[in-house]
PDB file of C-alpha atoms in Angstrom:
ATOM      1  CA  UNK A   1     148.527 214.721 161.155  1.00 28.00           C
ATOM      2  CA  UNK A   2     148.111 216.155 157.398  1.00 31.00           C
ATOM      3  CA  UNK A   3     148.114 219.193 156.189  1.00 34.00           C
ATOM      4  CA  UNK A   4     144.807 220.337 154.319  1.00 34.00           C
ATOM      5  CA  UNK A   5     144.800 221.209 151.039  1.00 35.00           C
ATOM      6  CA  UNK A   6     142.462 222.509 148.153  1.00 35.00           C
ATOM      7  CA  UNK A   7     142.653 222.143 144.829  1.00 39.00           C
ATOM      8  CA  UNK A   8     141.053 224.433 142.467  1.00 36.00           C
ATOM      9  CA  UNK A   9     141.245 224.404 138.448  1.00 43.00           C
ATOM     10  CA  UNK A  10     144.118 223.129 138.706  1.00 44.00           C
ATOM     11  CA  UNK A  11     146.308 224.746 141.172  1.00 42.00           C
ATOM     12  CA  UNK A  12     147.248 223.113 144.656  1.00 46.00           C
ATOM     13  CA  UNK A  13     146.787 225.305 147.442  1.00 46.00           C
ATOM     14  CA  UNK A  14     147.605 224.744 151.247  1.00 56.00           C
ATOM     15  CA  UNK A  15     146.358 226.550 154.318  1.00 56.00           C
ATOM     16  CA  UNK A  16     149.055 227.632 156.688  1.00 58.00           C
ATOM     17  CA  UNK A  17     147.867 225.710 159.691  1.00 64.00           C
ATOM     18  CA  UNK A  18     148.011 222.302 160.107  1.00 72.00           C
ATOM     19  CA  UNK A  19     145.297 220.179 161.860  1.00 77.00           C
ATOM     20  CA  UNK A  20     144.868 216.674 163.068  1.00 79.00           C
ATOM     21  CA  UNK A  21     142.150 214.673 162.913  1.00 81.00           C
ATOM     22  CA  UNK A  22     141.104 211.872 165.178  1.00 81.00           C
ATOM     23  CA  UNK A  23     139.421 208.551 163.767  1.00 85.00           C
ATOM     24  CA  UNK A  24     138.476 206.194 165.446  1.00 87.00           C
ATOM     25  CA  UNK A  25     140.304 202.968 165.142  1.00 91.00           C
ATOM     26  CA  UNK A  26     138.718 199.977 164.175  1.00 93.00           C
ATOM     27  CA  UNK A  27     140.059 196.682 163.150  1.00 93.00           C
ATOM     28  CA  UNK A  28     137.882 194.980 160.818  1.00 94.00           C
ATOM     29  CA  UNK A  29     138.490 191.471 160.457  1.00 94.00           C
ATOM     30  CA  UNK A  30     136.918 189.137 157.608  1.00 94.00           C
ATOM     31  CA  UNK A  31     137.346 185.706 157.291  1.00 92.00           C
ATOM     32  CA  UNK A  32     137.269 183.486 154.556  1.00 89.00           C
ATOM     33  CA  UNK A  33     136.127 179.647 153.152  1.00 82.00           C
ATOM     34  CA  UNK A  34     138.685 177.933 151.262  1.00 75.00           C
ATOM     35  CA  UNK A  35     137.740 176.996 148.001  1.00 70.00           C
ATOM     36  CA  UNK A  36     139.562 174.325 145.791  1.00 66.00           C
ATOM     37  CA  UNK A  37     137.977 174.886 142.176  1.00 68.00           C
ATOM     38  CA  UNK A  38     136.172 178.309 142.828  1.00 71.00           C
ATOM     39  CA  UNK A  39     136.959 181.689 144.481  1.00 79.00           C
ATOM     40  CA  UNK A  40     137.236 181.910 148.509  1.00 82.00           C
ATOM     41  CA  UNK A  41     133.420 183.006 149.924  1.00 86.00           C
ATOM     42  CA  UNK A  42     133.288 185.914 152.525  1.00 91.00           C
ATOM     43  CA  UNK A  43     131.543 184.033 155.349  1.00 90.00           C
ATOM     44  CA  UNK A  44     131.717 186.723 158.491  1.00 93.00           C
ATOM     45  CA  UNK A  45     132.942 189.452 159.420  1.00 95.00           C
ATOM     46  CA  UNK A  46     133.227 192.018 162.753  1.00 95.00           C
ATOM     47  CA  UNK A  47     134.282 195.302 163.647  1.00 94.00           C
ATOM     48  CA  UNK A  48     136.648 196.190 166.594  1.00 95.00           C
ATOM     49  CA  UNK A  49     137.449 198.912 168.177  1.00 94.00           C
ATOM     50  CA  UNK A  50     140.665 199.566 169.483  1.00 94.00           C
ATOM     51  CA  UNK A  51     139.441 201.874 171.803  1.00 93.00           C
ATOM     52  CA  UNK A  52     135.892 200.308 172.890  1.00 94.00           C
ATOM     53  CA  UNK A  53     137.180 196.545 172.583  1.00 95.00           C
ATOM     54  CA  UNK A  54     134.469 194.124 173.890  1.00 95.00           C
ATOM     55  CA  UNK A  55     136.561 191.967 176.144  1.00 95.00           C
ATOM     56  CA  UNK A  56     137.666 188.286 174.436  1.00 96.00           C
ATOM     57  CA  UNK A  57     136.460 184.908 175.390  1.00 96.00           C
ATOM     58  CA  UNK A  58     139.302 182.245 176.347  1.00 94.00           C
ATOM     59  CA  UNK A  59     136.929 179.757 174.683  1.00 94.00           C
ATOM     60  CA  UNK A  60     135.949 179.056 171.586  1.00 92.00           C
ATOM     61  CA  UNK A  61     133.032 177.431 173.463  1.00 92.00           C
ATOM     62  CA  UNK A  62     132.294 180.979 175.199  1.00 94.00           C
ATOM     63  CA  UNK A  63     132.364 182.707 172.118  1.00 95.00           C
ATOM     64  CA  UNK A  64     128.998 183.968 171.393  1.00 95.00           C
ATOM     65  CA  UNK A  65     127.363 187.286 169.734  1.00 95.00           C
ATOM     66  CA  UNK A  66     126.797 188.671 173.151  1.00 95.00           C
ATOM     67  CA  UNK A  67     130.281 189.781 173.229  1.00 94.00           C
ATOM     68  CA  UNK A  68     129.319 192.922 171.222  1.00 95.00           C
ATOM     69  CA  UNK A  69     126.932 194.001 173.982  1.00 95.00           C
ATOM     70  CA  UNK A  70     129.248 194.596 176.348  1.00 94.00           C
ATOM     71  CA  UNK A  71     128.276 197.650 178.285  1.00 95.00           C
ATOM     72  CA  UNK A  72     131.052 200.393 177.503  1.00 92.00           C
ATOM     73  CA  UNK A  73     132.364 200.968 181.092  1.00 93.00           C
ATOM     74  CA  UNK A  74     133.629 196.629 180.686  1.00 94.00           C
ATOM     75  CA  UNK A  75     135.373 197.870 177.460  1.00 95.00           C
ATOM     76  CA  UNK A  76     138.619 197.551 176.787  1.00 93.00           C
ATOM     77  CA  UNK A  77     141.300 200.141 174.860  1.00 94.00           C
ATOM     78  CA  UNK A  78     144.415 198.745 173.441  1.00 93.00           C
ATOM     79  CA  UNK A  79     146.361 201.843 173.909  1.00 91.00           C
ATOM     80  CA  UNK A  80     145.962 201.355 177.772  1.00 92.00           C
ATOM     81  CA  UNK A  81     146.044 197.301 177.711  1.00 90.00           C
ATOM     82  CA  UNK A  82     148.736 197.086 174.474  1.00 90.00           C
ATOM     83  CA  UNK A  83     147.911 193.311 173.875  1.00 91.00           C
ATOM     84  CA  UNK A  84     145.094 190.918 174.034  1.00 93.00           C
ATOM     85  CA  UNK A  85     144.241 187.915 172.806  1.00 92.00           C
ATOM     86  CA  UNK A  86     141.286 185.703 172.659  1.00 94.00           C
ATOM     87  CA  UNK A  87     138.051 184.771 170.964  1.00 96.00           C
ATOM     88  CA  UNK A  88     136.183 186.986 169.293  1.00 96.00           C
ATOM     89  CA  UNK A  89     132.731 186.285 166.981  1.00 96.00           C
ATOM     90  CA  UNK A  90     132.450 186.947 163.553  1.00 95.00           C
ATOM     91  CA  UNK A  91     128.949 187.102 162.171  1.00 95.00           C
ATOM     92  CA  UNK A  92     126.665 187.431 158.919  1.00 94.00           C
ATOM     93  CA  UNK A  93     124.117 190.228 158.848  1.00 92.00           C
ATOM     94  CA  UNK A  94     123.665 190.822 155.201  1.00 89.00           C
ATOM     95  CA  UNK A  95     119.624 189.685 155.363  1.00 88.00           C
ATOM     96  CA  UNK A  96     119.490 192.187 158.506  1.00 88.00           C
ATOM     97  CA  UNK A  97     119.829 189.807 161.452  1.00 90.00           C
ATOM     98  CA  UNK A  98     123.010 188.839 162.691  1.00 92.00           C
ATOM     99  CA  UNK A  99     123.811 185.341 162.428  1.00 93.00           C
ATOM    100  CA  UNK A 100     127.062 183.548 164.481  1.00 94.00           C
ATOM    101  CA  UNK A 101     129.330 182.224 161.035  1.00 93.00           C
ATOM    102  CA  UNK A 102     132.368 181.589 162.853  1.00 92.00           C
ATOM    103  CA  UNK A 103     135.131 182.590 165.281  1.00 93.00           C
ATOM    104  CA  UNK A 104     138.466 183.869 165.306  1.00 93.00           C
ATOM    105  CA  UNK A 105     141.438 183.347 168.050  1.00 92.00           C
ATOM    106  CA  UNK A 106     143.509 186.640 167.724  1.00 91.00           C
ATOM    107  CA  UNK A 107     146.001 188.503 169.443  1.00 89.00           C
ATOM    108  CA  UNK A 108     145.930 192.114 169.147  1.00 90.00           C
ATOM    109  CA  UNK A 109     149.255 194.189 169.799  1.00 89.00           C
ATOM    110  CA  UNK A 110     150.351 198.088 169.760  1.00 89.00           C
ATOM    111  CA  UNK A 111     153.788 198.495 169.422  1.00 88.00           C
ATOM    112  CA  UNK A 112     155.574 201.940 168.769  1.00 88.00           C
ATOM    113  CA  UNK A 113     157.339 202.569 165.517  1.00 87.00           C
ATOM    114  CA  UNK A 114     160.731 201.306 167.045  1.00 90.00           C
ATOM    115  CA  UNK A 115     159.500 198.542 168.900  1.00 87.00           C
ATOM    116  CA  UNK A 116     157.603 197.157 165.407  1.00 85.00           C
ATOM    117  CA  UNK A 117     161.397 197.734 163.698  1.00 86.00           C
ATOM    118  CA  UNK A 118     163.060 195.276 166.385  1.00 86.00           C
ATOM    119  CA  UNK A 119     160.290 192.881 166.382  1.00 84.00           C
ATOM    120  CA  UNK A 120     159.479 192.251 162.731  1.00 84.00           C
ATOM    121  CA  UNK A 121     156.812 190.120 161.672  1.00 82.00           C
ATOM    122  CA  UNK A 122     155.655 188.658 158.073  1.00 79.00           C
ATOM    123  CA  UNK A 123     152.384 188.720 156.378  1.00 81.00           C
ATOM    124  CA  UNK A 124     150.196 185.817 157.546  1.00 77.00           C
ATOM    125  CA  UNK A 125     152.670 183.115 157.346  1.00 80.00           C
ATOM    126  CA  UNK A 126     155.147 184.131 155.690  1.00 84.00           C
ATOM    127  CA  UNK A 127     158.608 184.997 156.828  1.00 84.00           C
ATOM    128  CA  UNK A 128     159.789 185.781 159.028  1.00 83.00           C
ATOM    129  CA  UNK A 129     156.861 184.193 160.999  1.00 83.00           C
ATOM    130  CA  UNK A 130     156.981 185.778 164.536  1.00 82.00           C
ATOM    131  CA  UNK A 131     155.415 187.935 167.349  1.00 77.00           C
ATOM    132  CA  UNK A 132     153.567 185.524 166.862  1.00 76.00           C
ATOM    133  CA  UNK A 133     154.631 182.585 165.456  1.00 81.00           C
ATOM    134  CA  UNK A 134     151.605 181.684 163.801  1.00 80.00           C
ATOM    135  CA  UNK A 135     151.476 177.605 163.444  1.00 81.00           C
ATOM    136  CA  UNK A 136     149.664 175.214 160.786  1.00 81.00           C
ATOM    137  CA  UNK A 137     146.211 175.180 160.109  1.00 73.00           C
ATOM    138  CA  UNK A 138     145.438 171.754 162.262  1.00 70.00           C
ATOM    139  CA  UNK A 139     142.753 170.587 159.168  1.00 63.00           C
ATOM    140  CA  UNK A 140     142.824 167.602 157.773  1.00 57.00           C
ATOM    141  CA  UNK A 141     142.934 167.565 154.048  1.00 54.00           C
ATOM    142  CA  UNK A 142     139.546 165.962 153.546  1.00 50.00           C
ATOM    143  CA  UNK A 143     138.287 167.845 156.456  1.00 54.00           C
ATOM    144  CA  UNK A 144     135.524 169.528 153.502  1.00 55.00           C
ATOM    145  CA  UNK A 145     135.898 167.014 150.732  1.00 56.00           C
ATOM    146  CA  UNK A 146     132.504 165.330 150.241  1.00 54.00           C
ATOM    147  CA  UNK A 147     133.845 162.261 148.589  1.00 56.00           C
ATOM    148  CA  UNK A 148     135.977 161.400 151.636  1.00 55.00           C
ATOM    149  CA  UNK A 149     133.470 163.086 154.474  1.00 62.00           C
ATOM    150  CA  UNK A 150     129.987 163.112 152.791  1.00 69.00           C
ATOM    151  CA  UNK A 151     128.572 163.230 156.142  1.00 70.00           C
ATOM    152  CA  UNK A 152     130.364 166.343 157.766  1.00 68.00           C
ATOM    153  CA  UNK A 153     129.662 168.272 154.942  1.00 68.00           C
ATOM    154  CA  UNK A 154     125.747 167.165 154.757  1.00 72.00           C
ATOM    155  CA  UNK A 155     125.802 168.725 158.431  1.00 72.00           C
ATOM    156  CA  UNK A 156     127.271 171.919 157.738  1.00 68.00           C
ATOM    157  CA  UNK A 157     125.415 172.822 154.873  1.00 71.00           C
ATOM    158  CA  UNK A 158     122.104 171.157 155.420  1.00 78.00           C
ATOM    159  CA  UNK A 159     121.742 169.482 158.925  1.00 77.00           C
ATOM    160  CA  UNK A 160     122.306 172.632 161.119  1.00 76.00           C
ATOM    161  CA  UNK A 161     120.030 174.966 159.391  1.00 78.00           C
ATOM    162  CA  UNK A 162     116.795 172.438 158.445  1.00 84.00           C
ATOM    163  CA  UNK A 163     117.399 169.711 160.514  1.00 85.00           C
ATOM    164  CA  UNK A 164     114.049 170.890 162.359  1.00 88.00           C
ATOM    165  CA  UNK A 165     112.124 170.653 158.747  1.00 89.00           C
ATOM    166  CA  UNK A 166     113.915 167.166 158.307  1.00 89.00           C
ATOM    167  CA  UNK A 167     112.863 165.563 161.433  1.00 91.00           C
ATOM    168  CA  UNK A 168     109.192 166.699 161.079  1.00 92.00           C
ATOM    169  CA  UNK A 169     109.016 165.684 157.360  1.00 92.00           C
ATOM    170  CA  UNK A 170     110.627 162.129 158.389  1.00 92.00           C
ATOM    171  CA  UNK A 171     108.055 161.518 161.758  1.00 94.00           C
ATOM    172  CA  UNK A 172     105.128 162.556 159.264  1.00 94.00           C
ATOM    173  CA  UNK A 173     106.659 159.970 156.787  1.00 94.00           C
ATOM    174  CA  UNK A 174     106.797 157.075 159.205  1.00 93.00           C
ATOM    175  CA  UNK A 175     103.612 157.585 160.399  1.00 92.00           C
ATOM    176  CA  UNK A 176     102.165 157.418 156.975  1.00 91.00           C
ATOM    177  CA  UNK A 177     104.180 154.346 156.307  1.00 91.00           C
ATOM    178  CA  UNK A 178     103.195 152.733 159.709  1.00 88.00           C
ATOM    179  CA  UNK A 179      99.489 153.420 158.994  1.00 83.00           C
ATOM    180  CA  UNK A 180      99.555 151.738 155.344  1.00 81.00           C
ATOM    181  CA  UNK A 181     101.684 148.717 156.889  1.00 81.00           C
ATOM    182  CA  UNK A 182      98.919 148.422 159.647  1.00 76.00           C
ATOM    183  CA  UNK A 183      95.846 149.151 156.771  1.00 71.00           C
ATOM    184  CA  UNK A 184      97.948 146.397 154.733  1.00 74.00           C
ATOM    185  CA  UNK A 185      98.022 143.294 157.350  1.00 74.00           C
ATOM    186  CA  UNK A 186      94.984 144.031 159.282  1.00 65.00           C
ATOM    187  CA  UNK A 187      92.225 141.309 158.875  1.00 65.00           C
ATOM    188  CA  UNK A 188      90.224 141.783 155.825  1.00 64.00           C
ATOM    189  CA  UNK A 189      86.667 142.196 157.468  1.00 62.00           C
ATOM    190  CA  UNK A 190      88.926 145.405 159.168  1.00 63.00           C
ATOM    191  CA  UNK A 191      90.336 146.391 155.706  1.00 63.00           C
ATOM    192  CA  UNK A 192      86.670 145.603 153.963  1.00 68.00           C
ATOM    193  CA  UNK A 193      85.005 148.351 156.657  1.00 68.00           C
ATOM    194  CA  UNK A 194      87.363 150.841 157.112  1.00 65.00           C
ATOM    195  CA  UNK A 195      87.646 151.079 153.173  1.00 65.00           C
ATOM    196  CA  UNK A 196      84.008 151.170 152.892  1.00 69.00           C
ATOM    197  CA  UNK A 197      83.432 153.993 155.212  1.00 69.00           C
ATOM    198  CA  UNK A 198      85.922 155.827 153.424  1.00 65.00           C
ATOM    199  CA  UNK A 199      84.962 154.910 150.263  1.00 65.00           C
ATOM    200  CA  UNK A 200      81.232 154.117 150.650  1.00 63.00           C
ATOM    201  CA  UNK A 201      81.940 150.587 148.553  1.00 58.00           C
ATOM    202  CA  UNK A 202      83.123 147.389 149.943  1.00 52.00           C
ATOM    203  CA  UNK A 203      87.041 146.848 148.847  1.00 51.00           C
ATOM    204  CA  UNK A 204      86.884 143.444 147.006  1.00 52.00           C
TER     205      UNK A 204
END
């Protein structure tokens, strides 16, 4: 709770009554590329609500944007529940649209001010590294480095988003090249006619 208070030209005034005011609360959770040579890229995002939770996945394979239609008599409220843990979506839906970017495992936990004294835990990994002990990253170091894995990054960037647009370009592009390769070897009294009734002129 906090008091209310008014300030006018100067002078700090307080109204006798207290009140409190309830917020919702909502966890909002970004999550981040990581960049060698430039600045770490937002690249999704959600918002959670401790008190209207949409219930986890236990699979990342599960994990879909669905999640956040969860009807509200299937949500879930920390208070009552005090921990979770799962997987939930994050997504980008700066053009308007939502669009699946990632997903996070997390464990969510309410403790009381006491309870948080006898169970300390550090920022991200650092120390002390409990409740919970959060382990390694398992990423290989050239996991994103295009000179070792040219190919893994050519599918994240370019594959998964065009690879529709690439596979109709290629099929029109072989069946051009197939066409000339046939044109090329056919007999020449073929070549002779079908280039004069394109052309109206014999081809030697």
């Amino acid at each position: 709770s906090s008091g209310i208070n008014a300030e006018y030209g100067g002078i700090n005034a307080e109204y006798g009554d207290k009140e409190e005011e309830k917020l919702e609360p909502i966890l909002h959770v970004q999550v981040y590329d990581y960049d060698t040579f430039s600045s770490n890229d937002l690249i999704g995002w959600c918002y959670l609500s401790l008190v209207n939770l949409p219930p986890p996945t236990k699979t990342s394979k599960e994990c879909k944007l669905d999640i956040f239609d969860t009807p509200t008599k299937d949500r879930i409220s920390i208070f009552d529940k005090k921990k979770i843990r799962g997987f939930w979506p994050v997504f980008d839906d700066s053009m308007g649209e939502k669009e699946l970017t990632g997903k996070v495992d997390l464990e969510i936990e309410i403790l009381t001010g006491e309870e948080a004294e006898e169970k300390p835990a550090g920022q991200g990994r650092n120390s002390p590294n409990q409740y919970p002990t959060l382990d390694p990253p398992n990423r290989p170091m050239t996991s994103f480095n295009f000179l070792f894995n040219p190919l893994k990054i050519f599918k994240i960037l370019i594959w998964d988003k065009m690879k529709w647009k690439i596979l109709t370009g290629f099929i029109i592009l072989l069946v051009i090249v197939l066409l000339g390769l046939f044109i090329y070897t056919s007999p020449q009294a073929f070549t002779d006619a079908v280039y004069a009734k394109v052309f109206g002129t014999s081809s030697g």
